[in-house]
PDB file of C-alpha atoms in Angstrom:
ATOM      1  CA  UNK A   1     -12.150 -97.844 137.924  1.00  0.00           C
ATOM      2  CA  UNK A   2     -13.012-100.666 139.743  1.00  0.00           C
ATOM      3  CA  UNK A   3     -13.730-103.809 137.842  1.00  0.00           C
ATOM      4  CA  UNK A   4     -15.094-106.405 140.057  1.00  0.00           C
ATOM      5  CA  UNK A   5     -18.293-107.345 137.908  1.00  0.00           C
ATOM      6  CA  UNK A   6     -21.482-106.570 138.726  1.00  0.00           C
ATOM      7  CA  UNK A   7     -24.501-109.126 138.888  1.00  0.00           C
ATOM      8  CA  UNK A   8     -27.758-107.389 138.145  1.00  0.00           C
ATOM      9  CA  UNK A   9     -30.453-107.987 141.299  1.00  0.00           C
ATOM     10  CA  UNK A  10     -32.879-110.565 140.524  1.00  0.00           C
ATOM     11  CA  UNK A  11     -36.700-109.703 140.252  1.00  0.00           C
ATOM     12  CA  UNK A  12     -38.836-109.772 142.919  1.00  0.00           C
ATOM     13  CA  UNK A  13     -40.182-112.953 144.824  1.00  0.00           C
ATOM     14  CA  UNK A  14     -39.292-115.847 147.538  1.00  0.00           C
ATOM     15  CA  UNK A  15     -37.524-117.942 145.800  1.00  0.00           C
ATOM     16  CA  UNK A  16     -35.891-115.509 143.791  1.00  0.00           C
ATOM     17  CA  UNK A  17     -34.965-112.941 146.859  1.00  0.00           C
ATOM     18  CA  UNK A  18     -33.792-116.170 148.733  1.00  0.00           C
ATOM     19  CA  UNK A  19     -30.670-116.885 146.164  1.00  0.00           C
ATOM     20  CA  UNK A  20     -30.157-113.207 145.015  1.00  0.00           C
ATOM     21  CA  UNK A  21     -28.746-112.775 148.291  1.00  0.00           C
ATOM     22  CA  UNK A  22     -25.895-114.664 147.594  1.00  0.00           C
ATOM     23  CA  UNK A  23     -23.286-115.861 150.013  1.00  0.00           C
ATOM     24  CA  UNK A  24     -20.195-118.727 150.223  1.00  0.00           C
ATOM     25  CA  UNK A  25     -23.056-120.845 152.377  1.00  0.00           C
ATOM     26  CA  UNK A  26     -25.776-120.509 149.401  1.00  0.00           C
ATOM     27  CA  UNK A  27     -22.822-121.955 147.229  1.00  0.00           C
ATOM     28  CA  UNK A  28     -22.092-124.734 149.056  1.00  0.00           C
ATOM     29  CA  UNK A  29     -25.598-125.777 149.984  1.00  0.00           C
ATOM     30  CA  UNK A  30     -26.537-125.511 146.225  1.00  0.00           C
ATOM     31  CA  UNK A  31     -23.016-127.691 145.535  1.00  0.00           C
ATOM     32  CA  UNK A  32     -24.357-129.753 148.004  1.00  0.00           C
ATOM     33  CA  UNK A  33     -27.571-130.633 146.642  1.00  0.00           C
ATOM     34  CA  UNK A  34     -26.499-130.913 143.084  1.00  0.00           C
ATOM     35  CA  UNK A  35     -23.999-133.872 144.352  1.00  0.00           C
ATOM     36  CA  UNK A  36     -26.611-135.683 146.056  1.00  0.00           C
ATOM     37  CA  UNK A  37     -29.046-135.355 143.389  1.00  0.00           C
ATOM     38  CA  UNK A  38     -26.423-136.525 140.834  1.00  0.00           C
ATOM     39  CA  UNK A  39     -25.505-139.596 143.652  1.00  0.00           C
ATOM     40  CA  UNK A  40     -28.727-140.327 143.350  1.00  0.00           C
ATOM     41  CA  UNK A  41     -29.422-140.196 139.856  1.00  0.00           C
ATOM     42  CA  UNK A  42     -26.445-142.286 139.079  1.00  0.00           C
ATOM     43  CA  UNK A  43     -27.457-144.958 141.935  1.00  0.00           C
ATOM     44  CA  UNK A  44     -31.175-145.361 140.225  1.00  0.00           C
ATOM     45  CA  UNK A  45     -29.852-145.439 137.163  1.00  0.00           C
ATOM     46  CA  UNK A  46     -27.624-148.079 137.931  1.00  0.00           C
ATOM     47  CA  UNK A  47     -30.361-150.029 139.663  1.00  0.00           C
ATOM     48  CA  UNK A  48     -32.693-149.367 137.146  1.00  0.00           C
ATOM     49  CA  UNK A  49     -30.685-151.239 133.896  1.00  0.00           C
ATOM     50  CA  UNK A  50     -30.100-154.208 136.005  1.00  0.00           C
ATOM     51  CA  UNK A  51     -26.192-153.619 136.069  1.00  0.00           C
ATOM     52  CA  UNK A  52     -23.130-152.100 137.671  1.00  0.00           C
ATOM     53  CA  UNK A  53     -22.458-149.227 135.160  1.00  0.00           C
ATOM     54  CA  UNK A  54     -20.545-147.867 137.939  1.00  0.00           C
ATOM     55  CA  UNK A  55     -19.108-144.006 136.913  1.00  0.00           C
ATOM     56  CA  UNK A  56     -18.218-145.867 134.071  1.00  0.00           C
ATOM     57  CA  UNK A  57     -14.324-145.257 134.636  1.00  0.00           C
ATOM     58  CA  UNK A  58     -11.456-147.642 133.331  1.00  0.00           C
ATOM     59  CA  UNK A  59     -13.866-149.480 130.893  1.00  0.00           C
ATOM     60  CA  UNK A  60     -14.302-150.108 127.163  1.00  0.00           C
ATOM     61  CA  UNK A  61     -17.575-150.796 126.607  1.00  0.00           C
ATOM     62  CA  UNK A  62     -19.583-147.371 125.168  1.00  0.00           C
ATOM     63  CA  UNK A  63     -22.863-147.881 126.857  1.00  0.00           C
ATOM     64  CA  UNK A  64     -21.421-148.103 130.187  1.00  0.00           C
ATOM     65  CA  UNK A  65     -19.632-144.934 130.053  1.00  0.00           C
ATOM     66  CA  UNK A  66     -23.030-143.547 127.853  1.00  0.00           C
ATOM     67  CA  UNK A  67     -25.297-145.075 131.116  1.00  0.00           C
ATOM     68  CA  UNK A  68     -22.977-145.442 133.837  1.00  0.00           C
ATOM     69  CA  UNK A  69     -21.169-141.552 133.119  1.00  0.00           C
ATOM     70  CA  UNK A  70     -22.788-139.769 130.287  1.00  0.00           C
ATOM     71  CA  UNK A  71     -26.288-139.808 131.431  1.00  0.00           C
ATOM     72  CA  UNK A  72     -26.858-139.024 135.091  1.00  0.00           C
ATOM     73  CA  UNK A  73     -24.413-136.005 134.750  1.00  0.00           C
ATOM     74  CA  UNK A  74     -26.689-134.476 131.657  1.00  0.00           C
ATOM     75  CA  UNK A  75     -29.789-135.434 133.823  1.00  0.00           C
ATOM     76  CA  UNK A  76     -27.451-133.435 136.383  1.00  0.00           C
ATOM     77  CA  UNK A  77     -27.156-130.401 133.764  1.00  0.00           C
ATOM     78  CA  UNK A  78     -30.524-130.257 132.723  1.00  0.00           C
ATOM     79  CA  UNK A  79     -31.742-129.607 136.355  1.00  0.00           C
ATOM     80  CA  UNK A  80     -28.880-126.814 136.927  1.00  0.00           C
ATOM     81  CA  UNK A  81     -30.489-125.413 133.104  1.00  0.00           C
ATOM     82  CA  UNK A  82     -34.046-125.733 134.794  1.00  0.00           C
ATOM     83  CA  UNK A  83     -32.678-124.218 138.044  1.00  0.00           C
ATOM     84  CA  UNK A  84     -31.547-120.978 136.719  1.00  0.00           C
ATOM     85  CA  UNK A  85     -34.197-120.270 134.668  1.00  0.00           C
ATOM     86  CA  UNK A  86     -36.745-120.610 137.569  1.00  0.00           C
ATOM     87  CA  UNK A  87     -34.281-117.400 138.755  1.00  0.00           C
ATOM     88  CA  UNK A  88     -33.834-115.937 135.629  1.00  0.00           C
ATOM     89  CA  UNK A  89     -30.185-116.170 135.939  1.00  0.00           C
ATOM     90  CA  UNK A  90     -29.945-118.111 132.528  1.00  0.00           C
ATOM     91  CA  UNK A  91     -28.775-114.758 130.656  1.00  0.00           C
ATOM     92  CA  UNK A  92     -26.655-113.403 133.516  1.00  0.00           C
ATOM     93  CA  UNK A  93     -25.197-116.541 133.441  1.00  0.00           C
ATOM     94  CA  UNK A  94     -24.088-117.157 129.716  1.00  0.00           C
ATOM     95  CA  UNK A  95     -23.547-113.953 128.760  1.00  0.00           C
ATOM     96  CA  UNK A  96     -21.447-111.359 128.646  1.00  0.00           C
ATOM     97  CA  UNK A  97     -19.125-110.570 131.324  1.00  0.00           C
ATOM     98  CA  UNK A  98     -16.711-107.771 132.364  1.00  0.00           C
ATOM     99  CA  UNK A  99     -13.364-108.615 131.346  1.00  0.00           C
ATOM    100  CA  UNK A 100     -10.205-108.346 133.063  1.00  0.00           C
ATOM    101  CA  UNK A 101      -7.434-108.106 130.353  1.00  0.00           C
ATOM    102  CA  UNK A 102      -4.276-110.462 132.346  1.00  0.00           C
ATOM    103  CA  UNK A 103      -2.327-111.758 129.780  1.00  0.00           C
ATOM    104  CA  UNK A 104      -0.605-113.892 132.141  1.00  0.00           C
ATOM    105  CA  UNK A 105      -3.586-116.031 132.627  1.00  0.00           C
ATOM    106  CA  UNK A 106      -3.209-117.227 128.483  1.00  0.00           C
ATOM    107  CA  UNK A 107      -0.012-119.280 129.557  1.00  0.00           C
ATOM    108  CA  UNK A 108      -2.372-121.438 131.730  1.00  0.00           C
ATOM    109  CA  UNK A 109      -5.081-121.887 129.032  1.00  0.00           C
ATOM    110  CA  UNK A 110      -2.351-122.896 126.406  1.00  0.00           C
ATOM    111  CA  UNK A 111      -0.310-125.279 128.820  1.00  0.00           C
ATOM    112  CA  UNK A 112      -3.626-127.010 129.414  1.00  0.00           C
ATOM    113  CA  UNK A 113      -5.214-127.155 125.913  1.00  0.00           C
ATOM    114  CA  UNK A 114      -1.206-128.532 124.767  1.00  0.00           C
ATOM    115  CA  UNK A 115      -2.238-131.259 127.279  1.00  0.00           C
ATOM    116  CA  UNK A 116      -5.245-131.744 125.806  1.00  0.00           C
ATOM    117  CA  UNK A 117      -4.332-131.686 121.864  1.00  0.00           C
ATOM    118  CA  UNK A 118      -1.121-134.164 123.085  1.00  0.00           C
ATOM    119  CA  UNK A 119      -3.319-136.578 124.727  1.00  0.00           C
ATOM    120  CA  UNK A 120      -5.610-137.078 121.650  1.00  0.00           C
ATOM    121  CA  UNK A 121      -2.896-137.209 119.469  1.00  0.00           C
ATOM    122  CA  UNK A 122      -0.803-139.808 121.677  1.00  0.00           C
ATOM    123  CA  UNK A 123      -4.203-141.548 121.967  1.00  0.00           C
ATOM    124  CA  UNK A 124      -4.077-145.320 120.266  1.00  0.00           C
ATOM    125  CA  UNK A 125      -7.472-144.711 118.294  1.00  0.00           C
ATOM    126  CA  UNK A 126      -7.248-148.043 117.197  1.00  0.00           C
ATOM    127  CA  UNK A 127      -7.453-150.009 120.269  1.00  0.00           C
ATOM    128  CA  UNK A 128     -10.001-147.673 122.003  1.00  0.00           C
ATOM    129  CA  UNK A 129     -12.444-147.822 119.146  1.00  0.00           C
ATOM    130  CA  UNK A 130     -14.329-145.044 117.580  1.00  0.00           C
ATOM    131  CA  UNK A 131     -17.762-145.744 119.670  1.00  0.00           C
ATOM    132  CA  UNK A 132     -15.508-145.450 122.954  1.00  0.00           C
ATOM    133  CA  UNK A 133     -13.649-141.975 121.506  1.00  0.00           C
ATOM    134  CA  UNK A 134     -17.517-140.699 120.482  1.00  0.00           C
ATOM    135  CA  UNK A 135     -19.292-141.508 123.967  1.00  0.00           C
ATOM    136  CA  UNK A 136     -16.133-140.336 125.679  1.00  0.00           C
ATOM    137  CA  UNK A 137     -16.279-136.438 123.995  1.00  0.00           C
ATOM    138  CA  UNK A 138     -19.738-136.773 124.524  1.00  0.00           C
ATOM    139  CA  UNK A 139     -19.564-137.373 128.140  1.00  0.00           C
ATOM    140  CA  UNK A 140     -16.922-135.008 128.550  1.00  0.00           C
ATOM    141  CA  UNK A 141     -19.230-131.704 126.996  1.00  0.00           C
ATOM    142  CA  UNK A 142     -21.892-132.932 129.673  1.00  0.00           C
ATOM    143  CA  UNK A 143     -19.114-133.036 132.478  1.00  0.00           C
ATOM    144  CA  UNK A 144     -17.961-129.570 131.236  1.00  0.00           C
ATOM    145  CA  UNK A 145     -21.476-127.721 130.945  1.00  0.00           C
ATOM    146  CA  UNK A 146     -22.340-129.340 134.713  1.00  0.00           C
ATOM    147  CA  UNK A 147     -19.468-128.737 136.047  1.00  0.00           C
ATOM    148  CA  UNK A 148     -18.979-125.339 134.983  1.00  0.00           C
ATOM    149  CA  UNK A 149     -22.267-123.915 135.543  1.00  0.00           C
ATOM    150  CA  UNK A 150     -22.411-125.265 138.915  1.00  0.00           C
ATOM    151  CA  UNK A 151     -19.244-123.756 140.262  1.00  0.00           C
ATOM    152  CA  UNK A 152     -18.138-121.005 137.509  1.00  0.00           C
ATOM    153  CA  UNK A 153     -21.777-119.934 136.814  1.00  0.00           C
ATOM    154  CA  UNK A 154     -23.554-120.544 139.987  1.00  0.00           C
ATOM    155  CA  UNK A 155     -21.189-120.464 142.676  1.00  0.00           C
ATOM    156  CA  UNK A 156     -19.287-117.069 141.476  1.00  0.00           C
ATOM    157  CA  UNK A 157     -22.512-115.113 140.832  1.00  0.00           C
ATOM    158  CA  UNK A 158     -23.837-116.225 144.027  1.00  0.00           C
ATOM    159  CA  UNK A 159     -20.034-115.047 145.597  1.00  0.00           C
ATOM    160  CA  UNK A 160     -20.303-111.694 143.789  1.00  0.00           C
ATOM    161  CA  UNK A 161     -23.999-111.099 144.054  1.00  0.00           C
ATOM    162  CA  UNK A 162     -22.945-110.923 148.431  1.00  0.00           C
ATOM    163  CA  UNK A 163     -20.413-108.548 147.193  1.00  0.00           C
ATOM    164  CA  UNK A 164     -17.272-110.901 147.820  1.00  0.00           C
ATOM    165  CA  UNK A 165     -13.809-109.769 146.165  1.00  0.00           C
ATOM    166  CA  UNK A 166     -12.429-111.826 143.034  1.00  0.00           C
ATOM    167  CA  UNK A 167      -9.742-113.334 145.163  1.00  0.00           C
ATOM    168  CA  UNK A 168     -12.636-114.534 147.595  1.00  0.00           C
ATOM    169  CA  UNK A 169     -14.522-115.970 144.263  1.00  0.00           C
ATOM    170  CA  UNK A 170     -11.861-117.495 142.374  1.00  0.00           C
ATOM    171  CA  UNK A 171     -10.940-119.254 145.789  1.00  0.00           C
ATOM    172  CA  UNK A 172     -14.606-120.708 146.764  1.00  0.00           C
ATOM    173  CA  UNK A 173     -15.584-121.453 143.434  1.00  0.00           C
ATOM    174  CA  UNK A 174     -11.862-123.571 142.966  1.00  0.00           C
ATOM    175  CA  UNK A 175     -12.667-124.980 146.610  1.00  0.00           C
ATOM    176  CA  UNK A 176     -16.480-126.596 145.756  1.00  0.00           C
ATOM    177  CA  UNK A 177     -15.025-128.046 142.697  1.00  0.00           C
ATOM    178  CA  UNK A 178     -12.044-129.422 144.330  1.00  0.00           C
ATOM    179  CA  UNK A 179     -14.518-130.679 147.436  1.00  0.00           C
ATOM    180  CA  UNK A 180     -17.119-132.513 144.965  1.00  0.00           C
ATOM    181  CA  UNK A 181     -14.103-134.860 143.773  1.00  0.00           C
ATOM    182  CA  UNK A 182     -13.318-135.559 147.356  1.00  0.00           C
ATOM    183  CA  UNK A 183     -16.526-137.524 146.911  1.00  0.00           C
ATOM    184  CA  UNK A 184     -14.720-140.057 145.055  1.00  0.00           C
ATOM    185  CA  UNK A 185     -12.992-141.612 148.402  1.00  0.00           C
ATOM    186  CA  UNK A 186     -16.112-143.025 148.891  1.00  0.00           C
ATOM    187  CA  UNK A 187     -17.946-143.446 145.775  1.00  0.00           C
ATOM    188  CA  UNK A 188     -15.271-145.225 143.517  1.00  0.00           C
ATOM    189  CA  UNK A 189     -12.384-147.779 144.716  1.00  0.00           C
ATOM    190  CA  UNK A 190      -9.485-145.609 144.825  1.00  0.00           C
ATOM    191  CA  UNK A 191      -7.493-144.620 147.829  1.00  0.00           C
ATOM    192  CA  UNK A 192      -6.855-142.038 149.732  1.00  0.00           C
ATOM    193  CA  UNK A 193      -3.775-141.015 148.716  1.00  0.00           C
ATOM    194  CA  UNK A 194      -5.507-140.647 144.871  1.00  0.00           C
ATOM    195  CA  UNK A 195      -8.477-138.859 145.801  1.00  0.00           C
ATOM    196  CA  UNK A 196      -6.090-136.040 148.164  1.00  0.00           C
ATOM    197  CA  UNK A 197      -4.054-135.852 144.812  1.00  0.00           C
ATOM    198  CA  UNK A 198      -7.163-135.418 142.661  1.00  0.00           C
ATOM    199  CA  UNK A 199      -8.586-132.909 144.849  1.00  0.00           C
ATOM    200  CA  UNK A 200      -5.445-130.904 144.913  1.00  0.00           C
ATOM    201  CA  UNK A 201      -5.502-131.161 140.637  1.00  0.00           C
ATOM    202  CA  UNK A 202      -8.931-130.156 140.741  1.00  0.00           C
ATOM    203  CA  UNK A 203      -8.358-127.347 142.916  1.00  0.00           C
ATOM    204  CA  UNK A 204      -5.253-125.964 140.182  1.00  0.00           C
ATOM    205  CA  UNK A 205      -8.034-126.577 137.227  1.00  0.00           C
ATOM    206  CA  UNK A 206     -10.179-124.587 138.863  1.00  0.00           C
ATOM    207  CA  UNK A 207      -8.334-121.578 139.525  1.00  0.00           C
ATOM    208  CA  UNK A 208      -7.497-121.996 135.609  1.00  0.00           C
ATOM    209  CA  UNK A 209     -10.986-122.144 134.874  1.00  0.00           C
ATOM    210  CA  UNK A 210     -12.059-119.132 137.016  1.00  0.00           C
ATOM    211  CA  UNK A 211      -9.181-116.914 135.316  1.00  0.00           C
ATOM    212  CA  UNK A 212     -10.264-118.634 132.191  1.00  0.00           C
ATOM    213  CA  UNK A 213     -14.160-117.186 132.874  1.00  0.00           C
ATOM    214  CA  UNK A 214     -12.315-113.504 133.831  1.00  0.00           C
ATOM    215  CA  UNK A 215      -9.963-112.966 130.628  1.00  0.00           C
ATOM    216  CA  UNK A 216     -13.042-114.239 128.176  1.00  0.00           C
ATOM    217  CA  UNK A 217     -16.126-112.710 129.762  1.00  0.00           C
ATOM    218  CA  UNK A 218     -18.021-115.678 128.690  1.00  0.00           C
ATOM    219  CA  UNK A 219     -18.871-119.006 130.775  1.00  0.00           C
ATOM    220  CA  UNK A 220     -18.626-121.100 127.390  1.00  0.00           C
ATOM    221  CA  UNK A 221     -14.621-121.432 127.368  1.00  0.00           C
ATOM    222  CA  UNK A 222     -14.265-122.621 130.733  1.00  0.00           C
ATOM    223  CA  UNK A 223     -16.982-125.312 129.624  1.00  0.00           C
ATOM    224  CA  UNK A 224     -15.796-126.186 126.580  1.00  0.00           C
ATOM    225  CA  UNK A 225     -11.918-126.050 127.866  1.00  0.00           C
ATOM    226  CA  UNK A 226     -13.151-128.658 130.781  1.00  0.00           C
ATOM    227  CA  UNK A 227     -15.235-130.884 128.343  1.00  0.00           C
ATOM    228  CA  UNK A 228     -11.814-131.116 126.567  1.00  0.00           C
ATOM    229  CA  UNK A 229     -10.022-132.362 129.277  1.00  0.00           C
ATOM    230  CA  UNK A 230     -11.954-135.517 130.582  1.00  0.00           C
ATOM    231  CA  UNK A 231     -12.054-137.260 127.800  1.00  0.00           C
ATOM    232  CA  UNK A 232      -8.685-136.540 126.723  1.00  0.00           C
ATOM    233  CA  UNK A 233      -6.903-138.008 130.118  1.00  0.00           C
ATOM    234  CA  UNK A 234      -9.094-140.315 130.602  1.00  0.00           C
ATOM    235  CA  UNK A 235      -8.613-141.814 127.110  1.00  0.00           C
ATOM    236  CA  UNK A 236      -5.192-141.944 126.986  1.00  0.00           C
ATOM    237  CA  UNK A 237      -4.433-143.208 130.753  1.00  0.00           C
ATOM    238  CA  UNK A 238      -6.569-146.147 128.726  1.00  0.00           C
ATOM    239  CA  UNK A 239      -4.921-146.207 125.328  1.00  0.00           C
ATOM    240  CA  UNK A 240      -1.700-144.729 124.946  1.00  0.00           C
ATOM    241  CA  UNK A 241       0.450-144.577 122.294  1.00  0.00           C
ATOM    242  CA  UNK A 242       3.767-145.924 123.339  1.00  0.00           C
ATOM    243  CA  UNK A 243       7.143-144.215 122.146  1.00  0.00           C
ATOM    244  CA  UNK A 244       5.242-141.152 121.272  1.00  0.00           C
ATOM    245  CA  UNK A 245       7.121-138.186 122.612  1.00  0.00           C
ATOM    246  CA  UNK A 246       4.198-136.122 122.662  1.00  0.00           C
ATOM    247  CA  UNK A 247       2.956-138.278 125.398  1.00  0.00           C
ATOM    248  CA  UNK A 248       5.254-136.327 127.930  1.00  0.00           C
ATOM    249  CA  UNK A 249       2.557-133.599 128.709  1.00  0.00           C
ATOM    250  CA  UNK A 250      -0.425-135.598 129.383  1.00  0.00           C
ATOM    251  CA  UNK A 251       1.501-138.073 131.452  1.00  0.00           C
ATOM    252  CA  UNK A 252       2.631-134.759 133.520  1.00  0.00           C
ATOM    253  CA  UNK A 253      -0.733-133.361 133.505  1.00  0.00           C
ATOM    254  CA  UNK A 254      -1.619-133.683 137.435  1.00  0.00           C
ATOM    255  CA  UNK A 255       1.645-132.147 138.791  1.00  0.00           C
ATOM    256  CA  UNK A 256       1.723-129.701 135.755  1.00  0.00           C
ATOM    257  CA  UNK A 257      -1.914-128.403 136.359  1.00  0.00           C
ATOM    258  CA  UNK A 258      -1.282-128.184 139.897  1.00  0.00           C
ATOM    259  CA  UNK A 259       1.925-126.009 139.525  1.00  0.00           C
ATOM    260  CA  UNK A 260       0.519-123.583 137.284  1.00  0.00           C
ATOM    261  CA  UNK A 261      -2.743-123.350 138.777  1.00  0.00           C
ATOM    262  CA  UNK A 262      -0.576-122.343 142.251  1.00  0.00           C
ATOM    263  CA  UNK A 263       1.203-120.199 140.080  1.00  0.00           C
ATOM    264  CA  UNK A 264      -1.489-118.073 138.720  1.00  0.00           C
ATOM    265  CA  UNK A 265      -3.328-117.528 142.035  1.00  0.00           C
ATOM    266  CA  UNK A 266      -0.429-115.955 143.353  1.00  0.00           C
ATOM    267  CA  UNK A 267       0.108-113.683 140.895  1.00  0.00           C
ATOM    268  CA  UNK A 268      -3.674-112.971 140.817  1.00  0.00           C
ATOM    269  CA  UNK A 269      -4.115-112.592 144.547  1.00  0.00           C
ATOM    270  CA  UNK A 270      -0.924-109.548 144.167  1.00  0.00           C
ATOM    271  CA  UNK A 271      -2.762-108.375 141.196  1.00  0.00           C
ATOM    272  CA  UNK A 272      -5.866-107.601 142.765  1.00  0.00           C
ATOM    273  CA  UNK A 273      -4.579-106.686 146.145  1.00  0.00           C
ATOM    274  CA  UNK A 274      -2.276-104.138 144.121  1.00  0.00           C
ATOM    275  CA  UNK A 275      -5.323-103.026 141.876  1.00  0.00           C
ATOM    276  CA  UNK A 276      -7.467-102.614 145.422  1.00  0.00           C
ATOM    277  CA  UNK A 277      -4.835-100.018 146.921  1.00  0.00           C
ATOM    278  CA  UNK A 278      -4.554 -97.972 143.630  1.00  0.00           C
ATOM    279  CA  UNK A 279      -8.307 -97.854 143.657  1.00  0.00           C
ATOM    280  CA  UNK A 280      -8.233 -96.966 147.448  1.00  0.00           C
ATOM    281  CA  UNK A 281      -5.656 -94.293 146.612  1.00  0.00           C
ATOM    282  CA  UNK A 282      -7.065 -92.799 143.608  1.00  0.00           C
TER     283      UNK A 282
END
């Protein structure tokens, strides 16, 4: 039994007949859009209070990160939200989906949650303030719910709806999230050398994330998993505790991420080539 999920065809309509099509290009041109909208909603915001708010990165002050971070990506959300309902998609989209039971893929989910949990913990609450902590897991559940619906919501249903394999999916959908942070070359002050490393990390997440969407059926854990993880690095790259040996795993997290993310999308890519030919040969 093959089971590749299947999207249900949108109603009837331009708009609607337009994007039910699907395809890798409709992906990207939506991925594209939704980062130039969020460029732009960041840049006007910025202009608009009279200050550099910036992405809000590497700072203590709350209401930069609320301003500068927190509220062009929710602006950013809200218009995904507003997108799929003008396509009815909103159901399709948060609820249920087939499940693939791969047991394999829980390693991943508990290596980066331990990452998570250890960064928090290791985190010097003290000298990051409880304001900072607040607006940071704040900003972090609008990073995940973007984030996540753009390229696990919309970008696989749009794969799947053109009738692409799961190993085509889980490798766009990885690929636009990985591409957005390439962004950051030219839209924050760090090197090159940082951005290719953060585009290879985001690349691992996202494979996690993808396999994260296929083993729960639901779009939520790959959201909530990702709003988890923001804060929590980001934090504690700020505020460490020092002599904590708990510290370890979030000071490992990019080469750790990007290991097991490799990791599972080989084994995937022989799972579902091997579940393809038993299907083929049934």
């Amino acid at each position: 039994m093959n089971d590749t999920p299947v999207v249900p065809t949108a109603p009837q309509g331009a708009w609607r007949r337009f994007w039910s099509r699907g395809g890798w290009w409709r992906a990207v041109l939506l991925a594209a859009a939704y980062y130039g909208i969020y460029q732009l909603l960041a840049l006007l915001i910025n202009r608009t209070v009279g200050g550099d708010t910036g992405a809000g990165l590497g700072t203590s002050d709350p209401l930069v990160v609320l301003i500068g971070t927190a509220l062009p990506i929710a602006l950013g959300a809200l218009l995904l939200i507003g997108f799929a309902a003008s396509l009815g998609w909103l159901r399709n989209l948060f609820g249920r989906q087939p499940r693939r039971r791969m047991r394999w893929v829980w390693v991943g989910i508990v290596v980066v949650l331990a990452i998570n949990a250890s960064a928090l913990i290791t985190l010097d609450f003290a000298a990051a303030g409880g304001a900072l902590v607040a607006v940071w897991l704040l900003t972090g559940l609008c990073i995940g719910l973007a984030e996540e619906l753009l390229t696990r919501g919309f970008v696989v249903t749009l794969m799947r709806k053109a009738g692409h394999g799961e190993i085509a999916v889980a490798l766009v959908s990885s690929g636009v999230f990985a591409a957005l942070h390439a962004g950051n070359l030219f839209t924050t002050d760090q090197g090159l050398a940082t951005t290719a490393t953060q585009v290879v990390y985001t690349f691992g997440f996202g494979v996690i994330m993808y396999l994260t969407l296929r083993v729960t059926g639901r779009l939520i854990w790959p959201i909530l998993i990702h709003a988890s993880t923001d804060p929590a690095i980001l934090l504690f790259s700020e505020h460490p505790t020092q002599g904590n040996p708990l510290e370890l795993l979030p000071a490992l997290s990019t080469p750790l991420v990007i290991a097991i993310g490799a990791l599972m999308l080989i084994i995937f890519i022989v799972s579902e080539r091997r579940t393809t030919r038993s299907l083929r040969a049934a």
